């Protein structure tokens, strides 16, 4: 359905009086730089042309991919009434698009991204150069105009938005109340030679060689890039078995199995999905011992899932690290400019990633109930950050975990 922008003025006034929940740098009396309008629809097909035009130069994440979100909606069976696509226009030209999932939990209705933490980051689908030209006041007015379309919810929760995107900083500062919570890790190099020179010390090379020797002592090593759907299906099955074994050993909830996500990743590699899925597979004596599941967009490769064998006899050779070493040795000499390893700190990201970008959660409270919920979730996020360095805080945090999971979405464990 389309909603006229004129009907949103009462909501805009209420938002302006909400204590800065939408854009703290916005001046309510500021005049927009150009006429701004917004329209809302509930059918992803109706925004395909706009979406693809705004992402013609690439995406910052599979979460911005039309094909990825279309497949997600179909796989999850999300009803049209729970889908929402808000297009923001300046001078009649589309400048931004918010693809949102309407969810109701514990009596609170929230608009959020469709996938939860299946990809490293998200951001509004945008013409970044045009957003930069609008300036802070213009962007605040645009976001307010778009958010006013969401008058049937209590809050908006937009997780994992980069503080800097496409070379522009602060493009989303006016979009709700941001809270820095995590970091996105990427490798960007012109060649493997440059990557090797800048990221590996002499001791690191020696360590990698020793691990490789231990793995080679166990048998014949093979490394391959899998793009064939049939071969990919078998490798993906092994990958999820390896992931499940690791989850069991660590006592962690198996998100992929419990949330029935395995079929989604299988379908993404099938012909007709619109997605370019490529798997890096490491074999030992013909058997798969490590897998990395990647989505490709242009010259960018995004790793969504990784796995390795849980066999102690094989782990002495660090198959996961050896697989990643071979990925790095080949990816930049194959025409790729970036290898995205997602959010959350790990040793392998410390070793290989030369680009670190802060990620922020963005909150908008639309009603009193929504603002209270937002406040609770923000406090939870702050406590979670403290818990990483404080066991006592971590223990207390468990009491808030169930509330946070139910309200804003269960958090997937890191893929590495």
mmCIF file of C-alpha atoms in Angstrom:
data_model
loop_
_atom_site.group_PDB
_atom_site.id
_atom_site.type_symbol
_atom_site.label_atom_id
_atom_site.label_comp_id
_atom_site.label_asym_id
_atom_site.label_seq_id
_atom_site.Cartn_x
_atom_site.Cartn_y
_atom_site.Cartn_z
ATOM 1 C CA UNK A 1 0.000 0.000 0.000
ATOM 2 C CA UNK A 2 1.080 3.647 -0.544
ATOM 3 C CA UNK A 3 0.768 6.176 2.227
ATOM 4 C CA UNK A 4 0.592 9.863 1.343
ATOM 5 C CA UNK A 5 3.262 11.997 2.912
ATOM 6 C CA UNK A 6 0.717 14.633 3.895
ATOM 7 C CA UNK A 7 -0.926 12.200 6.302
ATOM 8 C CA UNK A 8 2.347 11.919 8.182
ATOM 9 C CA UNK A 9 2.522 15.500 9.474
ATOM 10 C CA UNK A 10 0.912 14.728 12.882
ATOM 11 C CA UNK A 11 3.445 11.938 13.366
ATOM 12 C CA UNK A 12 6.279 14.269 12.413
ATOM 13 C CA UNK A 13 5.154 16.799 15.007
ATOM 14 C CA UNK A 14 4.975 14.073 17.658
ATOM 15 C CA UNK A 15 8.461 12.882 16.722
ATOM 16 C CA UNK A 16 9.838 16.411 16.915
ATOM 17 C CA UNK A 17 8.472 16.645 20.452
ATOM 18 C CA UNK A 18 9.901 13.281 21.522
ATOM 19 C CA UNK A 19 13.114 14.629 22.987
ATOM 20 C CA UNK A 20 15.417 14.034 20.034
ATOM 21 C CA UNK A 21 14.694 10.367 19.457
ATOM 22 C CA UNK A 22 14.911 10.764 15.694
ATOM 23 C CA UNK A 23 17.795 13.084 15.034
ATOM 24 C CA UNK A 24 19.582 14.872 17.773
ATOM 25 C CA UNK A 25 21.298 17.283 15.390
ATOM 26 C CA UNK A 26 18.087 18.195 13.601
ATOM 27 C CA UNK A 27 16.567 21.660 14.015
ATOM 28 C CA UNK A 28 12.771 21.439 13.989
ATOM 29 C CA UNK A 29 12.575 24.885 12.383
ATOM 30 C CA UNK A 30 15.117 24.155 9.653
ATOM 31 C CA UNK A 31 13.888 24.329 6.110
ATOM 32 C CA UNK A 32 14.743 21.383 3.845
ATOM 33 C CA UNK A 33 17.198 22.059 1.059
ATOM 34 C CA UNK A 34 14.687 20.711 -1.445
ATOM 35 C CA UNK A 35 11.138 19.281 -1.349
ATOM 36 C CA UNK A 36 11.198 15.890 0.390
ATOM 37 C CA UNK A 37 8.564 13.184 0.225
ATOM 38 C CA UNK A 38 8.287 9.570 1.276
ATOM 39 C CA UNK A 39 6.159 6.639 0.237
ATOM 40 C CA UNK A 40 5.611 3.278 1.834
ATOM 41 C CA UNK A 41 4.816 -0.009 0.108
ATOM 42 C CA UNK A 42 4.487 -3.608 1.297
ATOM 43 C CA UNK A 43 5.710 -5.447 -1.799
ATOM 44 C CA UNK A 44 9.423 -5.846 -2.460
ATOM 45 C CA UNK A 45 8.840 -6.243 -6.201
ATOM 46 C CA UNK A 46 7.465 -2.691 -6.381
ATOM 47 C CA UNK A 47 10.774 -1.208 -5.207
ATOM 48 C CA UNK A 48 13.085 -3.433 -7.271
ATOM 49 C CA UNK A 49 13.860 -0.735 -9.852
ATOM 50 C CA UNK A 50 14.651 1.874 -7.201
ATOM 51 C CA UNK A 51 16.650 -0.625 -5.128
ATOM 52 C CA UNK A 52 18.806 -1.801 -8.019
ATOM 53 C CA UNK A 53 19.425 1.782 -9.173
ATOM 54 C CA UNK A 54 20.615 2.819 -5.702
ATOM 55 C CA UNK A 55 22.976 -0.180 -5.483
ATOM 56 C CA UNK A 56 24.246 -0.050 -9.075
ATOM 57 C CA UNK A 57 27.721 0.919 -7.859
ATOM 58 C CA UNK A 58 27.851 -1.857 -5.275
ATOM 59 C CA UNK A 59 26.740 -2.713 -1.762
ATOM 60 C CA UNK A 60 28.356 -2.483 1.643
ATOM 61 C CA UNK A 61 26.829 -5.789 2.731
ATOM 62 C CA UNK A 62 24.654 -8.640 1.431
ATOM 63 C CA UNK A 63 22.049 -7.095 3.742
ATOM 64 C CA UNK A 64 21.749 -4.338 1.132
ATOM 65 C CA UNK A 65 21.295 -6.802 -1.725
ATOM 66 C CA UNK A 66 17.847 -6.934 -3.318
ATOM 67 C CA UNK A 67 18.281 -10.604 -4.195
ATOM 68 C CA UNK A 68 19.471 -11.551 -0.698
ATOM 69 C CA UNK A 69 16.511 -9.842 0.997
ATOM 70 C CA UNK A 70 14.023 -11.146 -1.566
ATOM 71 C CA UNK A 71 15.232 -14.690 -0.952
ATOM 72 C CA UNK A 72 15.148 -14.129 2.820
ATOM 73 C CA UNK A 73 11.518 -12.955 2.709
ATOM 74 C CA UNK A 74 10.482 -15.942 0.590
ATOM 75 C CA UNK A 75 12.398 -18.455 2.706
ATOM 76 C CA UNK A 76 11.064 -17.056 5.984
ATOM 77 C CA UNK A 77 7.511 -16.805 4.599
ATOM 78 C CA UNK A 78 7.157 -13.197 5.786
ATOM 79 C CA UNK A 79 3.613 -11.991 5.084
ATOM 80 C CA UNK A 80 3.156 -8.743 3.080
ATOM 81 C CA UNK A 81 1.597 -6.994 6.067
ATOM 82 C CA UNK A 82 4.875 -7.494 7.941
ATOM 83 C CA UNK A 83 7.001 -6.169 5.093
ATOM 84 C CA UNK A 84 7.654 -2.450 4.773
ATOM 85 C CA UNK A 85 9.687 -0.540 2.217
ATOM 86 C CA UNK A 86 9.971 3.219 2.672
ATOM 87 C CA UNK A 87 11.364 5.259 -0.217
ATOM 88 C CA UNK A 88 12.634 8.764 0.532
ATOM 89 C CA UNK A 89 12.734 11.248 -2.335
ATOM 90 C CA UNK A 90 14.366 14.648 -2.790
ATOM 91 C CA UNK A 91 12.999 16.760 -5.628
ATOM 92 C CA UNK A 92 11.082 13.658 -6.707
ATOM 93 C CA UNK A 93 14.225 11.522 -7.069
ATOM 94 C CA UNK A 94 14.749 8.453 -4.831
ATOM 95 C CA UNK A 95 17.654 9.040 -2.459
ATOM 96 C CA UNK A 96 17.142 6.392 0.231
ATOM 97 C CA UNK A 97 15.235 3.180 0.872
ATOM 98 C CA UNK A 98 14.527 1.496 4.206
ATOM 99 C CA UNK A 99 13.648 -2.221 3.843
ATOM 100 C CA UNK A 100 12.047 -3.169 7.159
ATOM 101 C CA UNK A 101 10.432 -6.118 8.889
ATOM 102 C CA UNK A 102 7.534 -5.364 11.239
ATOM 103 C CA UNK A 103 7.786 -7.587 14.289
ATOM 104 C CA UNK A 104 5.720 -7.698 17.479
ATOM 105 C CA UNK A 105 7.165 -9.189 20.645
ATOM 106 C CA UNK A 106 6.073 -8.832 24.262
ATOM 107 C CA UNK A 107 3.483 -6.248 23.308
ATOM 108 C CA UNK A 108 5.993 -4.001 21.515
ATOM 109 C CA UNK A 109 5.900 -3.479 17.744
ATOM 110 C CA UNK A 110 9.320 -2.845 16.212
ATOM 111 C CA UNK A 111 10.522 -2.127 12.680
ATOM 112 C CA UNK A 112 13.951 -3.608 12.029
ATOM 113 C CA UNK A 113 16.084 -5.133 9.263
ATOM 114 C CA UNK A 114 14.844 -8.407 7.760
ATOM 115 C CA UNK A 115 17.820 -10.645 8.639
ATOM 116 C CA UNK A 116 19.122 -10.254 12.150
ATOM 117 C CA UNK A 117 22.845 -10.903 12.503
ATOM 118 C CA UNK A 118 23.340 -13.065 9.438
ATOM 119 C CA UNK A 119 25.605 -10.458 7.808
ATOM 120 C CA UNK A 120 28.272 -8.177 9.194
ATOM 121 C CA UNK A 121 26.531 -4.840 8.764
ATOM 122 C CA UNK A 122 23.471 -3.082 7.366
ATOM 123 C CA UNK A 123 22.629 0.429 6.202
ATOM 124 C CA UNK A 124 19.797 2.223 4.421
ATOM 125 C CA UNK A 125 19.942 1.673 0.659
ATOM 126 C CA UNK A 126 21.123 5.117 -0.395
ATOM 127 C CA UNK A 127 22.634 7.498 -2.889
ATOM 128 C CA UNK A 128 25.543 8.297 -0.575
ATOM 129 C CA UNK A 129 26.805 11.273 -2.528
ATOM 130 C CA UNK A 130 23.374 12.866 -2.516
ATOM 131 C CA UNK A 131 23.025 12.218 1.220
ATOM 132 C CA UNK A 132 26.351 13.933 1.829
ATOM 133 C CA UNK A 133 25.226 16.947 -0.194
ATOM 134 C CA UNK A 134 22.092 17.323 1.922
ATOM 135 C CA UNK A 135 24.118 18.134 5.029
ATOM 136 C CA UNK A 136 23.055 17.309 8.613
ATOM 137 C CA UNK A 137 19.830 19.327 8.596
ATOM 138 C CA UNK A 138 18.771 18.031 5.199
ATOM 139 C CA UNK A 139 19.465 14.422 6.192
ATOM 140 C CA UNK A 140 17.574 14.868 9.470
ATOM 141 C CA UNK A 141 14.584 16.157 7.515
ATOM 142 C CA UNK A 142 14.780 13.252 5.072
ATOM 143 C CA UNK A 143 14.950 10.612 7.834
ATOM 144 C CA UNK A 144 12.069 12.276 9.692
ATOM 145 C CA UNK A 145 9.960 12.302 6.552
ATOM 146 C CA UNK A 146 10.660 8.614 5.986
ATOM 147 C CA UNK A 147 10.209 7.537 9.608
ATOM 148 C CA UNK A 148 6.886 9.341 9.785
ATOM 149 C CA UNK A 149 5.554 6.606 7.510
ATOM 150 C CA UNK A 150 6.025 4.117 10.359
ATOM 151 C CA UNK A 151 3.097 5.314 12.459
ATOM 152 C CA UNK A 152 1.946 1.764 13.290
ATOM 153 C CA UNK A 153 4.906 0.810 15.488
ATOM 154 C CA UNK A 154 6.434 1.621 18.855
ATOM 155 C CA UNK A 155 10.077 1.718 17.848
ATOM 156 C CA UNK A 156 12.589 1.369 15.043
ATOM 157 C CA UNK A 157 15.782 -0.638 15.648
ATOM 158 C CA UNK A 158 18.483 -0.533 12.966
ATOM 159 C CA UNK A 159 21.440 -2.631 14.002
ATOM 160 C CA UNK A 160 25.057 -2.645 12.808
ATOM 161 C CA UNK A 161 25.233 0.518 10.697
ATOM 162 C CA UNK A 162 28.826 1.578 9.860
ATOM 163 C CA UNK A 163 29.919 4.957 11.171
ATOM 164 C CA UNK A 164 31.614 5.496 7.814
ATOM 165 C CA UNK A 165 30.355 4.157 4.525
ATOM 166 C CA UNK A 166 31.527 4.499 0.909
ATOM 167 C CA UNK A 167 34.139 7.024 2.010
ATOM 168 C CA UNK A 168 31.571 9.272 3.677
ATOM 169 C CA UNK A 169 31.362 9.700 7.428
ATOM 170 C CA UNK A 170 28.319 10.596 9.502
ATOM 171 C CA UNK A 171 25.688 9.971 6.836
ATOM 172 C CA UNK A 172 23.389 8.308 9.377
ATOM 173 C CA UNK A 173 24.156 10.369 12.487
ATOM 174 C CA UNK A 174 20.729 11.968 12.277
ATOM 175 C CA UNK A 175 18.917 8.646 11.960
ATOM 176 C CA UNK A 176 17.717 8.043 15.522
ATOM 177 C CA UNK A 177 19.952 7.708 18.550
ATOM 178 C CA UNK A 178 23.168 5.827 17.630
ATOM 179 C CA UNK A 179 25.059 3.609 20.049
ATOM 180 C CA UNK A 180 28.513 2.252 19.164
ATOM 181 C CA UNK A 181 28.622 -1.462 19.970
ATOM 182 C CA UNK A 182 30.960 -3.376 17.651
ATOM 183 C CA UNK A 183 33.527 -3.239 14.872
ATOM 184 C CA UNK A 184 33.473 -4.429 11.256
ATOM 185 C CA UNK A 185 36.668 -6.095 9.994
ATOM 186 C CA UNK A 186 37.815 -6.062 6.377
ATOM 187 C CA UNK A 187 40.898 -6.732 4.300
ATOM 188 C CA UNK A 188 41.527 -4.318 1.443
ATOM 189 C CA UNK A 189 44.666 -4.815 -0.621
ATOM 190 C CA UNK A 190 45.782 -4.406 -4.217
ATOM 191 C CA UNK A 191 47.481 -7.821 -4.286
ATOM 192 C CA UNK A 192 48.511 -10.788 -2.171
ATOM 193 C CA UNK A 193 52.063 -9.419 -2.207
ATOM 194 C CA UNK A 194 50.866 -6.213 -0.532
ATOM 195 C CA UNK A 195 48.722 -8.140 1.935
ATOM 196 C CA UNK A 196 51.592 -10.476 2.826
ATOM 197 C CA UNK A 197 54.051 -7.615 3.253
ATOM 198 C CA UNK A 198 51.802 -5.499 5.453
ATOM 199 C CA UNK A 199 49.971 -8.122 7.513
ATOM 200 C CA UNK A 200 52.493 -10.898 8.123
ATOM 201 C CA UNK A 201 55.597 -10.507 10.229
ATOM 202 C CA UNK A 202 58.492 -12.936 10.018
ATOM 203 C CA UNK A 203 57.242 -14.762 13.113
ATOM 204 C CA UNK A 204 53.735 -14.930 11.648
ATOM 205 C CA UNK A 205 55.009 -16.516 8.442
ATOM 206 C CA UNK A 206 56.979 -19.031 10.483
ATOM 207 C CA UNK A 207 53.919 -19.885 12.558
ATOM 208 C CA UNK A 208 51.760 -20.355 9.436
ATOM 209 C CA UNK A 209 54.410 -22.575 7.885
ATOM 210 C CA UNK A 210 54.636 -24.752 11.012
ATOM 211 C CA UNK A 211 50.867 -25.214 11.085
ATOM 212 C CA UNK A 212 50.913 -26.076 7.390
ATOM 213 C CA UNK A 213 53.646 -28.667 7.945
ATOM 214 C CA UNK A 214 51.603 -30.322 10.727
ATOM 215 C CA UNK A 215 48.556 -30.509 8.475
ATOM 216 C CA UNK A 216 50.585 -31.795 5.504
ATOM 217 C CA UNK A 217 52.004 -34.542 7.719
ATOM 218 C CA UNK A 218 48.474 -35.951 7.975
ATOM 219 C CA UNK A 219 48.039 -36.451 4.247
ATOM 220 C CA UNK A 220 47.356 -34.762 0.916
ATOM 221 C CA UNK A 221 46.002 -31.208 1.140
ATOM 222 C CA UNK A 222 43.680 -29.780 -1.502
ATOM 223 C CA UNK A 223 42.195 -26.285 -1.760
ATOM 224 C CA UNK A 224 39.456 -25.288 -4.185
ATOM 225 C CA UNK A 225 36.941 -22.589 -5.039
ATOM 226 C CA UNK A 226 33.490 -24.157 -5.438
ATOM 227 C CA UNK A 227 30.871 -22.409 -7.569
ATOM 228 C CA UNK A 228 28.971 -25.408 -8.933
ATOM 229 C CA UNK A 229 25.601 -25.740 -7.121
ATOM 230 C CA UNK A 230 25.750 -29.547 -6.886
ATOM 231 C CA UNK A 231 29.250 -29.610 -5.440
ATOM 232 C CA UNK A 232 28.311 -26.632 -3.297
ATOM 233 C CA UNK A 233 25.345 -28.417 -1.736
ATOM 234 C CA UNK A 234 27.559 -31.223 -0.448
ATOM 235 C CA UNK A 235 30.149 -28.769 0.895
ATOM 236 C CA UNK A 236 27.464 -26.695 2.631
ATOM 237 C CA UNK A 237 26.078 -29.814 4.315
ATOM 238 C CA UNK A 238 29.535 -30.586 5.689
ATOM 239 C CA UNK A 239 29.974 -26.974 6.761
ATOM 240 C CA UNK A 240 26.807 -26.988 8.857
ATOM 241 C CA UNK A 241 27.686 -30.354 10.408
ATOM 242 C CA UNK A 242 31.015 -28.878 11.446
ATOM 243 C CA UNK A 243 29.307 -25.761 12.801
ATOM 244 C CA UNK A 244 26.834 -27.832 14.814
ATOM 245 C CA UNK A 245 29.652 -29.877 16.335
ATOM 246 C CA UNK A 246 31.409 -26.721 17.407
ATOM 247 C CA UNK A 247 28.229 -25.240 18.905
ATOM 248 C CA UNK A 248 27.653 -28.443 20.910
ATOM 249 C CA UNK A 249 31.217 -28.443 22.207
ATOM 250 C CA UNK A 250 30.910 -24.825 23.321
ATOM 251 C CA UNK A 251 27.412 -25.161 24.721
ATOM 252 C CA UNK A 252 26.129 -22.509 22.314
ATOM 253 C CA UNK A 253 22.682 -22.444 20.750
ATOM 254 C CA UNK A 254 22.888 -23.629 17.122
ATOM 255 C CA UNK A 255 21.255 -20.686 15.369
ATOM 256 C CA UNK A 256 21.367 -22.275 11.929
ATOM 257 C CA UNK A 257 19.533 -25.432 12.992
ATOM 258 C CA UNK A 258 17.227 -23.996 15.666
ATOM 259 C CA UNK A 259 16.080 -21.165 13.377
ATOM 260 C CA UNK A 260 15.839 -23.399 10.281
ATOM 261 C CA UNK A 261 18.365 -21.344 8.336
ATOM 262 C CA UNK A 262 20.270 -24.156 6.629
ATOM 263 C CA UNK A 263 17.908 -24.318 3.651
ATOM 264 C CA UNK A 264 18.214 -20.568 3.107
ATOM 265 C CA UNK A 265 21.961 -20.819 2.565
ATOM 266 C CA UNK A 266 21.472 -23.838 0.311
ATOM 267 C CA UNK A 267 18.876 -22.007 -1.792
ATOM 268 C CA UNK A 268 21.134 -18.978 -2.083
ATOM 269 C CA UNK A 269 23.553 -21.091 -4.129
ATOM 270 C CA UNK A 270 20.895 -22.538 -6.400
ATOM 271 C CA UNK A 271 20.467 -21.230 -9.967
ATOM 272 C CA UNK A 272 17.944 -18.413 -10.141
ATOM 273 C CA UNK A 273 18.625 -16.998 -6.672
ATOM 274 C CA UNK A 274 20.305 -13.960 -8.173
ATOM 275 C CA UNK A 275 23.199 -14.374 -5.734
ATOM 276 C CA UNK A 276 26.824 -15.179 -6.502
ATOM 277 C CA UNK A 277 27.825 -17.711 -3.846
ATOM 278 C CA UNK A 278 31.391 -18.998 -3.765
ATOM 279 C CA UNK A 279 32.807 -21.509 -1.327
ATOM 280 C CA UNK A 280 36.423 -21.918 -0.309
ATOM 281 C CA UNK A 281 36.999 -25.569 0.589
ATOM 282 C CA UNK A 282 40.057 -27.163 2.190
ATOM 283 C CA UNK A 283 40.407 -30.943 1.883
ATOM 284 C CA UNK A 284 42.637 -33.477 3.608
ATOM 285 C CA UNK A 285 42.942 -36.800 1.799
ATOM 286 C CA UNK A 286 39.844 -35.833 -0.178
ATOM 287 C CA UNK A 287 37.689 -35.092 2.884
ATOM 288 C CA UNK A 288 36.465 -31.572 3.623
ATOM 289 C CA UNK A 289 38.126 -30.189 6.766
ATOM 290 C CA UNK A 290 37.291 -26.475 6.429
ATOM 291 C CA UNK A 291 34.794 -24.336 4.510
ATOM 292 C CA UNK A 292 34.175 -20.625 4.029
ATOM 293 C CA UNK A 293 30.813 -19.460 2.631
ATOM 294 C CA UNK A 294 31.057 -16.207 0.666
ATOM 295 C CA UNK A 295 28.708 -13.851 -1.179
ATOM 296 C CA UNK A 296 30.256 -11.873 -4.047
ATOM 297 C CA UNK A 297 29.178 -8.433 -5.246
ATOM 298 C CA UNK A 298 31.396 -6.995 -7.966
ATOM 299 C CA UNK A 299 34.947 -6.863 -6.655
ATOM 300 C CA UNK A 300 33.853 -7.408 -3.048
ATOM 301 C CA UNK A 301 33.662 -10.741 -1.272
ATOM 302 C CA UNK A 302 31.724 -11.117 1.977
ATOM 303 C CA UNK A 303 32.379 -14.162 4.162
ATOM 304 C CA UNK A 304 29.210 -15.068 6.071
ATOM 305 C CA UNK A 305 30.063 -18.447 7.622
ATOM 306 C CA UNK A 306 33.184 -20.482 8.258
ATOM 307 C CA UNK A 307 33.716 -23.953 9.656
ATOM 308 C CA UNK A 308 36.408 -26.519 10.341
ATOM 309 C CA UNK A 309 36.701 -30.123 11.434
ATOM 310 C CA UNK A 310 36.357 -30.847 15.144
ATOM 311 C CA UNK A 311 38.601 -33.923 14.903
ATOM 312 C CA UNK A 312 41.441 -33.343 17.418
ATOM 313 C CA UNK A 313 43.869 -35.202 15.172
ATOM 314 C CA UNK A 314 43.159 -32.730 12.369
ATOM 315 C CA UNK A 315 42.909 -29.615 14.531
ATOM 316 C CA UNK A 316 46.612 -29.855 15.367
ATOM 317 C CA UNK A 317 47.144 -28.593 11.804
ATOM 318 C CA UNK A 318 44.714 -25.655 12.274
ATOM 319 C CA UNK A 319 42.613 -26.393 9.169
ATOM 320 C CA UNK A 320 40.526 -23.251 9.611
ATOM 321 C CA UNK A 321 43.556 -20.974 9.645
ATOM 322 C CA UNK A 322 45.184 -22.872 6.802
ATOM 323 C CA UNK A 323 42.038 -22.477 4.730
ATOM 324 C CA UNK A 324 41.972 -18.743 5.399
ATOM 325 C CA UNK A 325 45.664 -18.427 4.536
ATOM 326 C CA UNK A 326 44.957 -19.910 1.113
ATOM 327 C CA UNK A 327 41.942 -17.615 0.689
ATOM 328 C CA UNK A 328 44.112 -14.575 1.316
ATOM 329 C CA UNK A 329 46.822 -15.909 -0.999
ATOM 330 C CA UNK A 330 44.365 -16.116 -3.891
ATOM 331 C CA UNK A 331 41.509 -13.639 -3.451
ATOM 332 C CA UNK A 332 43.374 -10.368 -4.122
ATOM 333 C CA UNK A 333 45.134 -11.746 -7.162
ATOM 334 C CA UNK A 334 41.753 -12.835 -8.564
ATOM 335 C CA UNK A 335 40.384 -9.316 -9.076
ATOM 336 C CA UNK A 336 38.873 -8.690 -5.643
ATOM 337 C CA UNK A 337 39.523 -5.430 -3.831
ATOM 338 C CA UNK A 338 37.955 -6.341 -0.499
ATOM 339 C CA UNK A 339 37.420 -9.398 1.661
ATOM 340 C CA UNK A 340 34.854 -8.742 4.392
ATOM 341 C CA UNK A 341 35.151 -10.901 7.522
ATOM 342 C CA UNK A 342 32.196 -9.474 9.424
ATOM 343 C CA UNK A 343 31.930 -8.062 12.927
ATOM 344 C CA UNK A 344 33.254 -9.304 16.253
ATOM 345 C CA UNK A 345 36.924 -9.589 17.160
ATOM 346 C CA UNK A 346 38.862 -12.813 16.524
ATOM 347 C CA UNK A 347 42.535 -13.625 16.151
ATOM 348 C CA UNK A 348 42.208 -14.228 12.427
ATOM 349 C CA UNK A 349 40.681 -10.793 11.942
ATOM 350 C CA UNK A 350 43.508 -9.245 13.936
ATOM 351 C CA UNK A 351 45.985 -11.030 11.679
ATOM 352 C CA UNK A 352 44.434 -10.238 8.320
ATOM 353 C CA UNK A 353 42.165 -7.178 8.493
ATOM 354 C CA UNK A 354 43.662 -3.757 7.842
ATOM 355 C CA UNK A 355 40.327 -1.881 7.872
ATOM 356 C CA UNK A 356 38.254 -1.570 11.027
ATOM 357 C CA UNK A 357 34.989 0.373 10.977
ATOM 358 C CA UNK A 358 32.871 1.117 14.073
ATOM 359 C CA UNK A 359 29.332 -0.257 13.954
ATOM 360 C CA UNK A 360 26.406 1.411 15.696
ATOM 361 C CA UNK A 361 22.895 0.442 16.646
ATOM 362 C CA UNK A 362 20.362 3.134 15.734
ATOM 363 C CA UNK A 363 17.195 3.504 17.800
ATOM 364 C CA UNK A 364 14.022 5.519 17.301
ATOM 365 C CA UNK A 365 11.335 5.586 19.963
ATOM 366 C CA UNK A 366 7.971 6.347 18.351
ATOM 367 C CA UNK A 367 5.766 5.893 21.431
ATOM 368 C CA UNK A 368 6.266 5.968 25.183
ATOM 369 C CA UNK A 369 6.292 2.168 25.209
ATOM 370 C CA UNK A 370 8.828 2.191 22.414
ATOM 371 C CA UNK A 371 11.104 4.679 24.139
ATOM 372 C CA UNK A 372 11.070 2.593 27.310
ATOM 373 C CA UNK A 373 11.940 -0.530 25.317
ATOM 374 C CA UNK A 374 14.698 1.311 23.497
ATOM 375 C CA UNK A 375 16.153 2.487 26.803
ATOM 376 C CA UNK A 376 16.207 -1.064 28.142
ATOM 377 C CA UNK A 377 17.872 -2.430 25.035
ATOM 378 C CA UNK A 378 20.491 0.319 24.986
ATOM 379 C CA UNK A 379 21.400 -0.460 28.582
ATOM 380 C CA UNK A 380 21.625 -4.137 27.681
ATOM 381 C CA UNK A 381 24.006 -3.344 24.835
ATOM 382 C CA UNK A 382 26.210 -1.237 27.119
ATOM 383 C CA UNK A 383 26.300 -4.003 29.713
ATOM 384 C CA UNK A 384 27.169 -6.548 27.062
ATOM 385 C CA UNK A 385 30.143 -4.436 26.008
ATOM 386 C CA UNK A 386 31.302 -4.228 29.636
ATOM 387 C CA UNK A 387 30.787 -7.966 30.123
ATOM 388 C CA UNK A 388 33.523 -8.783 27.641
ATOM 389 C CA UNK A 389 36.048 -7.535 30.177
ATOM 390 C CA UNK A 390 34.208 -8.164 33.455
ATOM 391 C CA UNK A 391 33.028 -11.664 34.496
ATOM 392 C CA UNK A 392 30.738 -10.267 37.230
ATOM 393 C CA UNK A 393 28.932 -8.060 34.731
ATOM 394 C CA UNK A 394 28.743 -11.008 32.340
ATOM 395 C CA UNK A 395 26.993 -13.106 34.991
ATOM 396 C CA UNK A 396 24.458 -10.378 35.734
ATOM 397 C CA UNK A 397 23.868 -9.865 32.031
ATOM 398 C CA UNK A 398 22.391 -13.331 31.569
ATOM 399 C CA UNK A 399 19.234 -12.179 33.341
ATOM 400 C CA UNK A 400 18.608 -9.602 30.591
ATOM 401 C CA UNK A 401 19.484 -11.897 27.674
ATOM 402 C CA UNK A 402 16.053 -13.503 27.305
ATOM 403 C CA UNK A 403 14.254 -10.154 27.237
ATOM 404 C CA UNK A 404 16.625 -8.753 24.629
ATOM 405 C CA UNK A 405 16.415 -11.871 22.444
ATOM 406 C CA UNK A 406 12.633 -11.876 22.391
ATOM 407 C CA UNK A 407 12.214 -8.154 21.807
ATOM 408 C CA UNK A 408 14.879 -7.279 19.252
ATOM 409 C CA UNK A 409 15.929 -10.659 17.875
ATOM 410 C CA UNK A 410 18.137 -13.495 19.049
ATOM 411 C CA UNK A 411 21.821 -12.746 18.491
ATOM 412 C CA UNK A 412 23.698 -15.153 16.256
ATOM 413 C CA UNK A 413 27.081 -16.270 17.505
ATOM 414 C CA UNK A 414 30.146 -15.079 15.551
ATOM 415 C CA UNK A 415 30.811 -17.104 12.414
ATOM 416 C CA UNK A 416 34.525 -17.448 12.997
#
